[in-house]
mmCIF file of C-alpha atoms in Angstrom:
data_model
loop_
_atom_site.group_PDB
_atom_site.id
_atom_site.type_symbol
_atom_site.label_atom_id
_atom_site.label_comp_id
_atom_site.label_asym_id
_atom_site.label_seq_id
_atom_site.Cartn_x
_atom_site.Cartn_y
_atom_site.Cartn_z
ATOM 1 C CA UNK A 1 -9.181 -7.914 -16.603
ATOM 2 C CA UNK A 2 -10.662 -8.571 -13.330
ATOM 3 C CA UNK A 3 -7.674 -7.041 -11.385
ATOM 4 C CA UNK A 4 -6.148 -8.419 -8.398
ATOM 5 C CA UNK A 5 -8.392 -11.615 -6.843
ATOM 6 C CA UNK A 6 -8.142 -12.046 -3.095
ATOM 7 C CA UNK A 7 -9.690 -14.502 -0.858
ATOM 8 C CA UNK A 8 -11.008 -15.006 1.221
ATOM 9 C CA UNK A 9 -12.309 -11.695 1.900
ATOM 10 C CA UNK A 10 -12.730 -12.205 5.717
ATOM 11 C CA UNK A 11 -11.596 -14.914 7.955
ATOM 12 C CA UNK A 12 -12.537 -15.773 11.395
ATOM 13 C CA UNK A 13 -9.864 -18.262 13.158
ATOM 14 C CA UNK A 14 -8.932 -19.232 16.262
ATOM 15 C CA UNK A 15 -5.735 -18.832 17.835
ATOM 16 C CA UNK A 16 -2.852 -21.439 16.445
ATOM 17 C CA UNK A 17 -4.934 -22.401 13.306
ATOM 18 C CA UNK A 18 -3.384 -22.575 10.478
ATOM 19 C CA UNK A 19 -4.165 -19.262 7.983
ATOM 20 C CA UNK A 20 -3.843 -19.520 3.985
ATOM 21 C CA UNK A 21 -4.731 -16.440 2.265
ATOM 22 C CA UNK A 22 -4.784 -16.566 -1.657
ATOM 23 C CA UNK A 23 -4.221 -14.110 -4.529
ATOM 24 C CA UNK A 24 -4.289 -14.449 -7.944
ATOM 25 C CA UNK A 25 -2.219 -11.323 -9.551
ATOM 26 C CA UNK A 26 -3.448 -9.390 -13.160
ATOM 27 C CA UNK A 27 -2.525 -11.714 -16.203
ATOM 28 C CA UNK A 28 0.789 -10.612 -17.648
ATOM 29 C CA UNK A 29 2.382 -8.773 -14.641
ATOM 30 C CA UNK A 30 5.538 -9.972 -13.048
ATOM 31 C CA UNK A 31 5.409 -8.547 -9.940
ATOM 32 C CA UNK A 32 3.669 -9.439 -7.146
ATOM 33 C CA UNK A 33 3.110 -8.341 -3.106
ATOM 34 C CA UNK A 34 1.913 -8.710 -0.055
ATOM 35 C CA UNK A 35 1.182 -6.170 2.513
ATOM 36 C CA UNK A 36 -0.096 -6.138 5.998
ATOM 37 C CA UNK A 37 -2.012 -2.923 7.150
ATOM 38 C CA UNK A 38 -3.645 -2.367 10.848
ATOM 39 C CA UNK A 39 -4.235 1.032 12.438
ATOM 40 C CA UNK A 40 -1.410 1.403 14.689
ATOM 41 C CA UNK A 41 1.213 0.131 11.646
ATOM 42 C CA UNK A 42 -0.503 1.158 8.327
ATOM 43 C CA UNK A 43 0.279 -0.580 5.030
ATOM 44 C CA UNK A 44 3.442 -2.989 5.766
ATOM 45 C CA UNK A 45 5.241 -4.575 2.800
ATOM 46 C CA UNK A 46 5.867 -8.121 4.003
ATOM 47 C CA UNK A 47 7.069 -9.915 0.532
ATOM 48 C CA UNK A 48 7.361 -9.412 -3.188
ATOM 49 C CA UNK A 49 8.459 -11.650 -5.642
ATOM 50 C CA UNK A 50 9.547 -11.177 -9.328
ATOM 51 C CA UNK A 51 8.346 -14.286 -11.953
ATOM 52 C CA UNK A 52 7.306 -16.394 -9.191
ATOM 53 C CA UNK A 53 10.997 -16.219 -7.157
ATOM 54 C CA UNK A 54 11.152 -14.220 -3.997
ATOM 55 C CA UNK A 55 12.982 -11.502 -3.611
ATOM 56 C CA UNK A 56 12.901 -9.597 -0.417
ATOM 57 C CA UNK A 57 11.482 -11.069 2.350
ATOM 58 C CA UNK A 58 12.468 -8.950 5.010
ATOM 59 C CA UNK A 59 9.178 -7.747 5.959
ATOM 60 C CA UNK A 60 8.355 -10.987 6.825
ATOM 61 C CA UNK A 61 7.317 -10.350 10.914
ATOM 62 C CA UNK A 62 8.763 -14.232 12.396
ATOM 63 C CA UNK A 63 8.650 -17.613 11.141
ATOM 64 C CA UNK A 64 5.008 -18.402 11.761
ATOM 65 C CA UNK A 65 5.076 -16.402 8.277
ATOM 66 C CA UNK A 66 5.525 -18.119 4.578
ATOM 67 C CA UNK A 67 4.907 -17.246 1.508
ATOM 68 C CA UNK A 68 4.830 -19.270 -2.076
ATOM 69 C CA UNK A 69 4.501 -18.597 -5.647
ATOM 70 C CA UNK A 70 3.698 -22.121 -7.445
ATOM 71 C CA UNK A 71 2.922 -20.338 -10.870
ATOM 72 C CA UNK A 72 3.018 -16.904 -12.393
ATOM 73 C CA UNK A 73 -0.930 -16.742 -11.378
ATOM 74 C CA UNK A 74 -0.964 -17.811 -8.075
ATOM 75 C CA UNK A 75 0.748 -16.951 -4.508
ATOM 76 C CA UNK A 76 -0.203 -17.909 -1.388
ATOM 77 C CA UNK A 77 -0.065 -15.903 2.313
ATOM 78 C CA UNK A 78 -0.114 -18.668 4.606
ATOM 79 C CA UNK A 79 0.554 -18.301 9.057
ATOM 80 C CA UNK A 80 1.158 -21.237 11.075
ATOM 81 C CA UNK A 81 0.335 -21.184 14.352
ATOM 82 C CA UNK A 82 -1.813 -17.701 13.978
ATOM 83 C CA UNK A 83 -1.513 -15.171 16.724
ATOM 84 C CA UNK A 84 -4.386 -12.526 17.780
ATOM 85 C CA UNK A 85 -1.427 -9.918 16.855
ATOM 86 C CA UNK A 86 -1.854 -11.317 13.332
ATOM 87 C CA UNK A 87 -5.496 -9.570 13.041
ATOM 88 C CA UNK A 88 -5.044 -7.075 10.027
ATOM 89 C CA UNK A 89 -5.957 -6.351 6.839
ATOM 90 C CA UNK A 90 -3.543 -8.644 4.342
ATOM 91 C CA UNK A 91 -3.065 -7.094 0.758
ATOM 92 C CA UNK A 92 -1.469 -8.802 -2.421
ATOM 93 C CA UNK A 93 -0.529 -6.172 -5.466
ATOM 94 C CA UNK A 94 0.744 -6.863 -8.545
ATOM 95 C CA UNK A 95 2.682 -4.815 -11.347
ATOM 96 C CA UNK A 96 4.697 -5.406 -14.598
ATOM 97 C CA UNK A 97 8.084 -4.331 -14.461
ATOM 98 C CA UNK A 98 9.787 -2.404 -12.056
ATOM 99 C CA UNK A 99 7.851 -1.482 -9.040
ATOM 100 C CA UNK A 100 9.717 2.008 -8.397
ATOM 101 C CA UNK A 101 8.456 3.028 -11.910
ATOM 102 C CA UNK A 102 5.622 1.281 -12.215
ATOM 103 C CA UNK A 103 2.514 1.096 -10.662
ATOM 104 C CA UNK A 104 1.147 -1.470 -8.436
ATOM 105 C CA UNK A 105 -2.343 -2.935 -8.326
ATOM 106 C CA UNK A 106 -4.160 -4.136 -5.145
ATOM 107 C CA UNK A 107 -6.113 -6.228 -4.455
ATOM 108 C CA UNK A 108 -9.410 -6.035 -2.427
ATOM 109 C CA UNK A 109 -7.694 -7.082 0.804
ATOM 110 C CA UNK A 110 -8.685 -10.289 3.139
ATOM 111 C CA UNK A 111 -9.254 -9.165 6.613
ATOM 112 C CA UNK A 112 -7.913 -11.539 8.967
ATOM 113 C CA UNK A 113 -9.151 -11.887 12.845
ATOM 114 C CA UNK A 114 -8.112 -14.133 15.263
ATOM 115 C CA UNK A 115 -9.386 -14.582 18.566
ATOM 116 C CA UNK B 1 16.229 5.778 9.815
ATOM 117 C CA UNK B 2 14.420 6.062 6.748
ATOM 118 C CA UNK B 3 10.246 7.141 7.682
ATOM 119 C CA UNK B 4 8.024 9.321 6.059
ATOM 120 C CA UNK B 5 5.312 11.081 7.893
ATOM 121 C CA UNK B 6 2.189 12.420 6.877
ATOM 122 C CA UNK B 7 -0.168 15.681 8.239
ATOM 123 C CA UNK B 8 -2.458 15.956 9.303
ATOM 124 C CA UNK B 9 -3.647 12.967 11.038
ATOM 125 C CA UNK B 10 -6.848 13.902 9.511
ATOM 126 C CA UNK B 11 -8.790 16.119 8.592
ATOM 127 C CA UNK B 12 -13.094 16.800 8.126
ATOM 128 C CA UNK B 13 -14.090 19.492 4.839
ATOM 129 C CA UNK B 14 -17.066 20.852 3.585
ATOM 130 C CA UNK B 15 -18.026 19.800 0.067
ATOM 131 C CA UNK B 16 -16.544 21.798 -2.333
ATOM 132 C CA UNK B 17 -13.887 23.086 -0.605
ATOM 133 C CA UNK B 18 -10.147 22.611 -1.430
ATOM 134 C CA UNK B 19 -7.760 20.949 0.802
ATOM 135 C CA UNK B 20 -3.933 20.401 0.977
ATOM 136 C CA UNK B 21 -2.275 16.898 2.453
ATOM 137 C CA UNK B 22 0.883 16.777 3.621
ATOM 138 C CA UNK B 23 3.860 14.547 3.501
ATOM 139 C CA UNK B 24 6.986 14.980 4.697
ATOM 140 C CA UNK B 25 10.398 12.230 3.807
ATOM 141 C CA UNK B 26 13.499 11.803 5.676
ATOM 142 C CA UNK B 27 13.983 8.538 2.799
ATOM 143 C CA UNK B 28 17.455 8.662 1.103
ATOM 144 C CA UNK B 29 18.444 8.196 -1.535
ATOM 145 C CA UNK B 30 15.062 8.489 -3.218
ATOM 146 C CA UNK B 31 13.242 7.202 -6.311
ATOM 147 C CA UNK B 32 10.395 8.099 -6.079
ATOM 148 C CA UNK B 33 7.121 9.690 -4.309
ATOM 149 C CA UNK B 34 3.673 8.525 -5.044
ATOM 150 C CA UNK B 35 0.057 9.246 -3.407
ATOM 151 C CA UNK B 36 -2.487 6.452 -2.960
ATOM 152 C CA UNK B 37 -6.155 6.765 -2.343
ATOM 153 C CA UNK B 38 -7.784 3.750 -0.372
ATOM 154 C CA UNK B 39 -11.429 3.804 0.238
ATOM 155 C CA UNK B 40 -12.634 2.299 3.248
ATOM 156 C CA UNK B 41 -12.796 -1.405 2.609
ATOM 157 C CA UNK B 42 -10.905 -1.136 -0.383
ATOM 158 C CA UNK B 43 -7.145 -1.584 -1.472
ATOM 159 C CA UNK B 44 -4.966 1.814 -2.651
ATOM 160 C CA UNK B 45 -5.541 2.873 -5.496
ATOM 161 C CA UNK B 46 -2.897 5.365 -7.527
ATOM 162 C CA UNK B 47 -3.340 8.468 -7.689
ATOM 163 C CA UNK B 48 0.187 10.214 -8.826
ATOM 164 C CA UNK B 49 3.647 8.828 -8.540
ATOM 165 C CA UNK B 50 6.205 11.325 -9.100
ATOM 166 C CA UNK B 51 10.156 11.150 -9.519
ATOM 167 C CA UNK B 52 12.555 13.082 -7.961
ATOM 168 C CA UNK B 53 13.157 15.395 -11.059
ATOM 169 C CA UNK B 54 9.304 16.357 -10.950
ATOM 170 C CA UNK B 55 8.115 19.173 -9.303
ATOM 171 C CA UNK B 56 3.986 18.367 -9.750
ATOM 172 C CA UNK B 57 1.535 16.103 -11.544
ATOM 173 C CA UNK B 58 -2.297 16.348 -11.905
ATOM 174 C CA UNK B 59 -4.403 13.818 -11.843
ATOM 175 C CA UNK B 60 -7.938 15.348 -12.272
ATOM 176 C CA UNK B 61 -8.951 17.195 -9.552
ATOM 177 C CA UNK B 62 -5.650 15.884 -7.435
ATOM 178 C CA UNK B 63 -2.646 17.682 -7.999
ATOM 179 C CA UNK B 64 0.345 16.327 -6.186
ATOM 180 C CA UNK B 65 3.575 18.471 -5.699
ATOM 181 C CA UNK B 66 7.028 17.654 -4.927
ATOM 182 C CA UNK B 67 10.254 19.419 -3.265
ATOM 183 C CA UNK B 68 12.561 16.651 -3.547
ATOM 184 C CA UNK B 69 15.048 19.310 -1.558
ATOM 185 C CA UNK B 70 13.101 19.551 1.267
ATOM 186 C CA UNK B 71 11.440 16.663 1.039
ATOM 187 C CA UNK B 72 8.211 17.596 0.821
ATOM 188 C CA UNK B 73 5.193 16.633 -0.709
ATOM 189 C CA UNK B 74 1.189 18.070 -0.907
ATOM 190 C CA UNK B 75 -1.380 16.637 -2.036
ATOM 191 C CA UNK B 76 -3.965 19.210 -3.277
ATOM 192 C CA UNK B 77 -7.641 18.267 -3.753
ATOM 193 C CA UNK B 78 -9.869 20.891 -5.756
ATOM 194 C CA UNK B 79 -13.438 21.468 -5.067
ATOM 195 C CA UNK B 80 -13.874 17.995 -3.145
ATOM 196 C CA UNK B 81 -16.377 15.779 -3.528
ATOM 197 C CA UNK B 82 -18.305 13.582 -0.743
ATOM 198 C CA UNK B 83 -16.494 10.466 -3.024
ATOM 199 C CA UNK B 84 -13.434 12.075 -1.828
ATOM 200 C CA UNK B 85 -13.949 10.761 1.318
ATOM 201 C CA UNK B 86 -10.823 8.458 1.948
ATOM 202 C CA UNK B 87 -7.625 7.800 3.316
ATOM 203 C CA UNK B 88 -4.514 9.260 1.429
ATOM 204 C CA UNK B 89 -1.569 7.648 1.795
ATOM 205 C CA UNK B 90 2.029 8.871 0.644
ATOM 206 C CA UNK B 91 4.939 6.271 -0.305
ATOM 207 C CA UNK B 92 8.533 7.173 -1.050
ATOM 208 C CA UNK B 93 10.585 4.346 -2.625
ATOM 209 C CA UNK B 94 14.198 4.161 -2.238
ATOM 210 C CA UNK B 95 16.630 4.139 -5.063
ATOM 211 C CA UNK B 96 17.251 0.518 -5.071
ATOM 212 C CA UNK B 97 13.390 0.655 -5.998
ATOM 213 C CA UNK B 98 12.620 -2.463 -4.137
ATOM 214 C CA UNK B 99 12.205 -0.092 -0.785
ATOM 215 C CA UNK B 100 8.909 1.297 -0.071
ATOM 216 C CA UNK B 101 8.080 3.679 3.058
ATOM 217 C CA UNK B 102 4.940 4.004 4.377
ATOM 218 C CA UNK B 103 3.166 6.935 5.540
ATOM 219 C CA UNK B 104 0.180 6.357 8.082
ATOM 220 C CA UNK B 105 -2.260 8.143 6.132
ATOM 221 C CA UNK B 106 -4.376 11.395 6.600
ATOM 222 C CA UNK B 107 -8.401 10.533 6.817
ATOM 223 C CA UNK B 108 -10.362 13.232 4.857
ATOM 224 C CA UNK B 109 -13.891 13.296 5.548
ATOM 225 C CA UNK B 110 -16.121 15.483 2.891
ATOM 226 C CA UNK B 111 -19.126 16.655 4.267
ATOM 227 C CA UNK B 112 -21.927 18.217 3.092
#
């Protein structure tokens, strides 16, 4: 398996574009997440869903923030308008069954910069 | 207010030296503790995850060690390598085991 698929790896946008990040989890797991990590913060767990439906979005910073899971291979990150504050590194994981006991999988990361 | 704070900040070694990492909970209740590598660049990568009825696991040269009364947890690193080089970063989930706490990391640095 190829592991977790992220991308892009790097954007470059400009303050209030729009922002889609992509991730396409490991074949067969049922979990899947997104994190946020920057210096001051470290890793932040923003969503996770469980076969496709999402489950805790509380991490979720504001409403310029949505996420979507059309299929069991495919989620999308996406911010709308983006902020300079958004700048970070953006991580999906993935893991079957339950993520206390199990173990998760990251991705590569995208790293995100607006200006 | 559930954190989890790691020690030190960071921290620079000479190749082939050992080297403990710290990681101290306030998290309760608790489900479990586990230790993530992340290269630079990179996403984590597991090291150890440990439940609150273990008291240590190994994972090669990484052993990680747990006082689930204290709530405290080390990670050692034996004879380190310049591929240790990383951040470490502790998590502690809560029992609901859809809560995960973040530590900031400690930056190890193996030099020659």
């Amino acid at each position: 398996d190829a592991g977790v698929i992220q991308s892009p790896r790097h954007e470059v946008t400009e303050m209030g574009q729009e922002v889609t990040l992509r991730c396409k989890p490991i074949s067969g797991h049922d979990y899947l997440f997104w994190y946020r990590q920057t210096m001051m913060r470290g890793l932040e767990l923003l969503i996770y869903f469980n076969n496709n439906v999402p489950i805790d979005d509380s991490g979720m910073p504001e409403d310029r923030f949505s996420a979507k899971m059309p299929n069991a291979s495919f989620s999308t990150l996406k911010i709308q308008p983006s902020e300079p504050r958004d700048s970070a590194v953006y991580f999906c994981a993935s893991s079957y069954g339950q993520p206390s006991v199990y173990e998760q999988y990251f991705g590569p990361g995208t790293r995100l910069t607006v200006t | 207010k559930n954190q989890v704070e790691q020690s030190p900040q960071s921290l620079i070694i000479l190749e082939g030296k050992n080297c403990t990492l710290q990681c101290n909970y306030t998290v309760s209740p608790f489900s479990n503790l586990r230790w993530y590598k992340q290269d630079t660049g990179r996403g984590p990568v597991s090291l150890t995850i440990m439940t609150f009825s273990e008291n240590t696991k190994s994972n090669g040269r990484y052993t990680a060690t747990l006082d689930a009364d204290t709530k405290q947890s080390s990670l050692h690193i034996t004879a380190s390598q310049l591929s240790d080089s990383a951040s470490y970063i502790c998590v502690v989930s809560g029992l609901a085991g859809n809560q995960f706490y973040f530590g900031t990391g400690t930056s190890l640095t193996v030099i020659p």
